Short mmCIF file of C-alpha atoms in Angstrom, two decimals:
data_model
loop_
_atom_site.label_atom_id
_atom_site.label_comp_id
_atom_site.label_asym_id
_atom_site.label_seq_id
_atom_site.Cartn_x
_atom_site.Cartn_y
_atom_site.Cartn_z
CA ASP A 1 80.98 168.01 -0.88
CA LYS A 2 81.61 164.76 1.13
CA TYR A 3 80.65 166.61 4.33
CA PRO A 4 77.84 168.86 3.37
CA LEU A 5 76.68 169.75 6.81
CA GLU A 6 80.13 170.75 7.93
CA ALA A 7 80.59 172.74 4.74
CA TYR A 8 77.36 174.58 5.47
CA LYS A 9 78.23 175.38 9.08
CA THR A 10 81.70 176.72 8.09
CA ASN A 11 80.96 178.59 4.90
CA VAL A 12 77.41 179.91 5.48
CA ILE A 13 76.87 179.89 9.35
CA GLY A 14 80.44 180.90 10.04
CA THR A 15 80.39 183.76 7.56
CA ARG A 16 76.92 184.89 9.00
CA ASN A 17 78.50 185.04 12.45
CA ILE A 18 81.62 186.90 11.53
CA SER A 19 79.72 189.47 9.25
CA SER A 20 77.37 189.99 12.11
CA VAL A 21 80.26 191.07 14.31
CA ALA A 22 81.60 193.18 11.45
CA LYS A 23 78.29 195.06 11.34
CA ILE A 24 78.25 195.64 15.13
CA LEU A 25 81.77 197.02 15.01
CA ASN A 26 81.18 198.80 11.64
CA SER A 27 84.16 197.05 10.36
CA TYR A 28 85.51 196.58 6.76
CA PHE A 29 85.00 192.88 5.83
CA VAL A 30 87.05 190.80 3.53
CA PHE A 31 85.67 187.53 2.17
CA MET A 32 87.41 184.79 0.10
CA SER A 33 84.93 183.28 -2.28
CA SER A 34 85.62 181.10 -5.33
CA LEU A 35 85.09 181.01 -9.02
CA VAL A 36 83.26 177.71 -8.65
CA VAL A 37 80.08 179.87 -8.05
CA TYR A 38 79.89 180.51 -11.77
CA ASP A 39 78.12 178.57 -14.54
CA PHE A 40 80.69 176.58 -16.50
CA ALA A 41 78.21 175.09 -19.05
CA ARG A 42 79.07 175.74 -22.64
CA LYS A 43 78.05 174.45 -26.22
CA ASN A 44 81.53 173.15 -27.12
CA ASP A 45 83.86 171.59 -24.49
CA SER A 46 86.85 172.82 -26.33
CA ASP A 47 85.85 176.48 -25.86
CA VAL A 48 87.97 178.58 -23.43
CA LEU A 49 85.22 180.13 -21.33
CA GLU A 50 86.11 183.72 -20.11
CA ILE A 51 84.81 184.50 -16.58
CA SER A 52 84.08 188.01 -15.51
CA GLU A 53 82.24 189.53 -12.64
CA SER A 54 79.06 189.67 -14.72
CA SER A 55 79.11 186.03 -15.63
CA LYS A 56 76.16 183.90 -14.62
CA VAL A 57 76.26 182.36 -11.21
CA ASN A 58 75.17 178.74 -11.11
CA PRO A 59 77.41 176.52 -9.11
CA SER A 60 77.66 172.84 -10.05
CA THR A 61 78.90 171.57 -6.49
CA TRP A 62 77.54 172.05 -2.87
CA TYR A 63 80.86 173.75 -2.08
CA GLY A 64 80.13 176.28 -4.75
CA MET A 65 76.48 176.83 -3.46
CA THR A 66 77.82 177.39 0.08
CA LYS A 67 80.07 180.18 -1.33
CA VAL A 68 77.03 181.74 -3.00
CA LEU A 69 75.00 181.53 0.21
CA ALA A 70 77.87 183.02 2.22
CA GLU A 71 78.06 185.91 -0.29
CA GLU A 72 74.29 186.56 0.32
CA GLU A 73 74.87 186.62 4.08
CA ILE A 74 77.38 189.38 3.58
CA LYS A 75 75.15 191.28 1.07
CA ASN A 76 72.17 191.13 3.54
CA LYS A 77 74.23 192.63 6.29
CA GLY A 78 74.73 195.98 4.32
CA ILE A 79 78.30 196.21 5.35
CA ASP A 80 81.46 197.45 3.54
CA ALA A 81 82.71 194.31 2.14
CA LEU A 82 85.32 193.14 -0.29
CA VAL A 83 84.33 189.79 -1.85
CA THR A 84 87.14 188.14 -3.96
CA ARG A 85 86.30 185.18 -6.15
CA LEU A 86 89.58 183.31 -6.43
CA GLY A 87 90.61 181.21 -9.45
CA PHE A 88 93.20 178.34 -9.40
CA ILE A 89 95.98 179.33 -7.04
CA PHE A 90 99.15 177.37 -6.70
CA GLY A 91 102.21 177.60 -4.57
CA HIS A 92 104.78 175.53 -2.66
CA SER A 93 103.86 171.91 -2.56
CA ASN A 94 104.49 171.44 1.19
CA LYS A 95 101.97 174.13 1.89
CA ASP A 96 99.31 173.12 -0.74
CA GLN A 97 98.14 169.49 -0.93
CA TYR A 98 95.22 169.74 -3.19
CA SER A 99 95.99 171.62 -6.52
CA LEU A 100 97.12 169.70 -9.54
CA ILE A 101 100.54 171.41 -9.77
CA SER A 102 101.45 170.88 -6.08
CA ALA A 103 100.35 167.25 -6.39
CA LEU A 104 102.58 166.75 -9.36
CA LEU A 105 105.56 168.32 -7.77
CA SER A 106 105.03 166.40 -4.59
CA GLY A 107 104.26 162.98 -6.20
CA ASN A 108 100.62 163.00 -5.06
CA HIS A 109 97.48 162.66 -7.20
CA VAL A 110 94.24 164.73 -7.37
CA GLY A 111 91.22 163.72 -9.29
CA PHE A 112 88.68 165.42 -11.58
CA VAL A 113 91.29 166.97 -13.81
CA GLY A 114 90.87 166.95 -17.55
CA ASP A 115 93.25 168.10 -20.33
CA PHE A 116 91.93 171.47 -20.47
CA SER A 117 93.36 175.09 -20.29
CA LYS A 118 93.13 176.48 -16.83
CA ASP A 119 93.86 179.97 -15.34
CA TYR A 120 96.64 179.48 -12.67
CA LEU A 121 97.74 182.30 -10.51
CA TYR A 122 100.84 182.15 -8.19
CA SER A 123 99.95 182.36 -4.53
CA GLU A 124 102.19 185.37 -3.76
CA GLU A 125 100.72 187.33 -6.62
CA CYS A 126 97.21 186.47 -5.47
CA ALA A 127 98.08 187.79 -1.98
CA GLU A 128 99.53 190.99 -3.52
CA TYR A 129 96.38 191.68 -5.49
CA ILE A 130 94.16 191.16 -2.44
CA LYS A 131 96.53 193.35 -0.28
CA SER A 132 96.33 196.10 -2.96
CA LEU A 133 92.46 195.94 -2.86
CA ILE A 134 92.48 196.14 0.84
CA ASP A 135 95.04 199.05 0.92
CA ARG A 136 92.59 200.96 -1.15
CA ARG A 137 89.68 199.81 0.90
CA LYS A 138 87.81 198.53 -2.11
CA ILE A 139 84.32 197.16 -1.74
CA GLY A 140 82.22 195.03 -3.94
CA LEU A 141 83.21 191.92 -6.13
CA TYR A 142 86.55 191.20 -7.75
CA ASN A 143 87.62 188.04 -9.72
CA ILE A 144 91.12 187.23 -9.04
CA GLY A 145 93.22 185.20 -11.48
CA SER A 146 96.11 185.52 -13.89
CA GLY A 147 94.05 186.43 -17.05
CA TYR A 148 95.78 183.58 -19.01
CA SER A 149 95.21 179.94 -19.30
CA VAL A 150 97.66 177.03 -19.53
CA LYS A 151 96.87 173.62 -21.07
CA VAL A 152 97.35 170.82 -18.50
CA SER A 153 99.22 168.59 -20.93
CA SER A 154 101.78 171.28 -21.39
CA ILE A 155 102.43 171.49 -17.58
CA LEU A 156 102.78 167.71 -17.47
CA GLU A 157 105.21 167.76 -20.42
CA ASN A 158 107.26 170.46 -18.67
CA LEU A 159 107.39 168.43 -15.44
CA GLY A 160 108.03 165.14 -17.16
CA LYS A 161 104.96 163.58 -15.57
CA GLU A 162 102.19 161.41 -16.78
CA TYR A 163 98.51 161.74 -15.68
CA ILE A 164 95.29 159.87 -16.21
CA TYR A 165 92.83 162.57 -17.39
CA ASP A 166 89.27 162.83 -16.09
CA ASP A 167 87.61 164.94 -19.00
CA ASN A 168 84.15 164.01 -17.98
CA GLY A 169 84.54 164.55 -14.28
CA ASP A 170 86.15 167.94 -14.81
CA TYR A 171 83.17 170.23 -15.12
CA ILE A 172 85.10 173.39 -15.21
CA LYS A 173 86.97 172.49 -18.31
CA SER A 174 88.90 175.30 -20.13
CA PHE A 175 88.59 178.84 -18.72
CA ARG A 176 90.47 182.10 -18.06
CA ILE A 177 89.41 184.99 -15.75
CA ASN A 178 88.84 188.34 -16.98
CA ILE A 179 90.85 190.47 -14.56
CA GLU A 180 90.41 193.91 -16.23
CA LYS A 181 88.37 195.26 -13.28
CA LEU A 182 91.00 194.00 -10.89
CA CYS A 183 93.98 195.52 -12.68
CA ASN A 184 92.22 198.88 -13.26
CA GLU A 185 91.58 199.17 -9.48
CA VAL A 186 95.07 198.11 -8.27
CA GLY A 187 96.97 199.81 -11.08
CA PHE A 188 99.22 196.84 -12.15
CA ASN A 189 99.04 193.52 -13.85
CA PHE A 190 101.57 190.79 -13.18
CA GLY A 191 101.12 189.49 -16.81
CA TYR A 192 101.99 185.94 -17.89
CA THR A 193 104.44 184.69 -15.19
CA PHE A 194 103.11 181.07 -14.89
CA TRP A 195 106.11 179.31 -16.32
CA ASN A 196 108.62 181.44 -14.29
CA HIS A 197 106.97 180.44 -11.08
CA LEU A 198 106.83 176.73 -12.07
CA GLU A 199 110.51 176.74 -12.70
CA LYS A 200 111.14 178.28 -9.19
CA LEU A 201 108.93 175.61 -7.66
CA LYS A 202 110.75 172.90 -9.50
#
């Protein structure tokens, strides 16, 4: 959001260019979108919002809007495309500088994080879900997450860390991703593995 023109060129123009080539080659196209395209408004901040593929699209950031526009570019091409909207992915802190979990493990700090319940999916499981969709040559929209949510304060307690929360700046608040469509298509569900992966990373 600090560099709106660069974000537009990368996410929208870049996707337009690559999907145009996919159309010429009659190629299967895979696009990584984001859950930030959805509308996270709710009546009560304490509610855990369930996000499904049918949830309302209404991004709160320019980054989210560029993802919506990129998806439109793909749709307008009329190509066989798999669009995955990713939730909060975490992995090894030396490879991921920006997520809360990696920041806590590496001693860094990221902003705009409130004490809410979030849906976190381990990076290798995310990759396996996407690979399984590709192997089956699925087309259309799929949300990718864990299907569970973990409270940020519980993660901090486990890691023995302190954090200054930004409840007002964190517009996403508490959420979990409905992965019923995803699991039905790939034929498996990793289940609630968050704490096991956190221990491994520690």
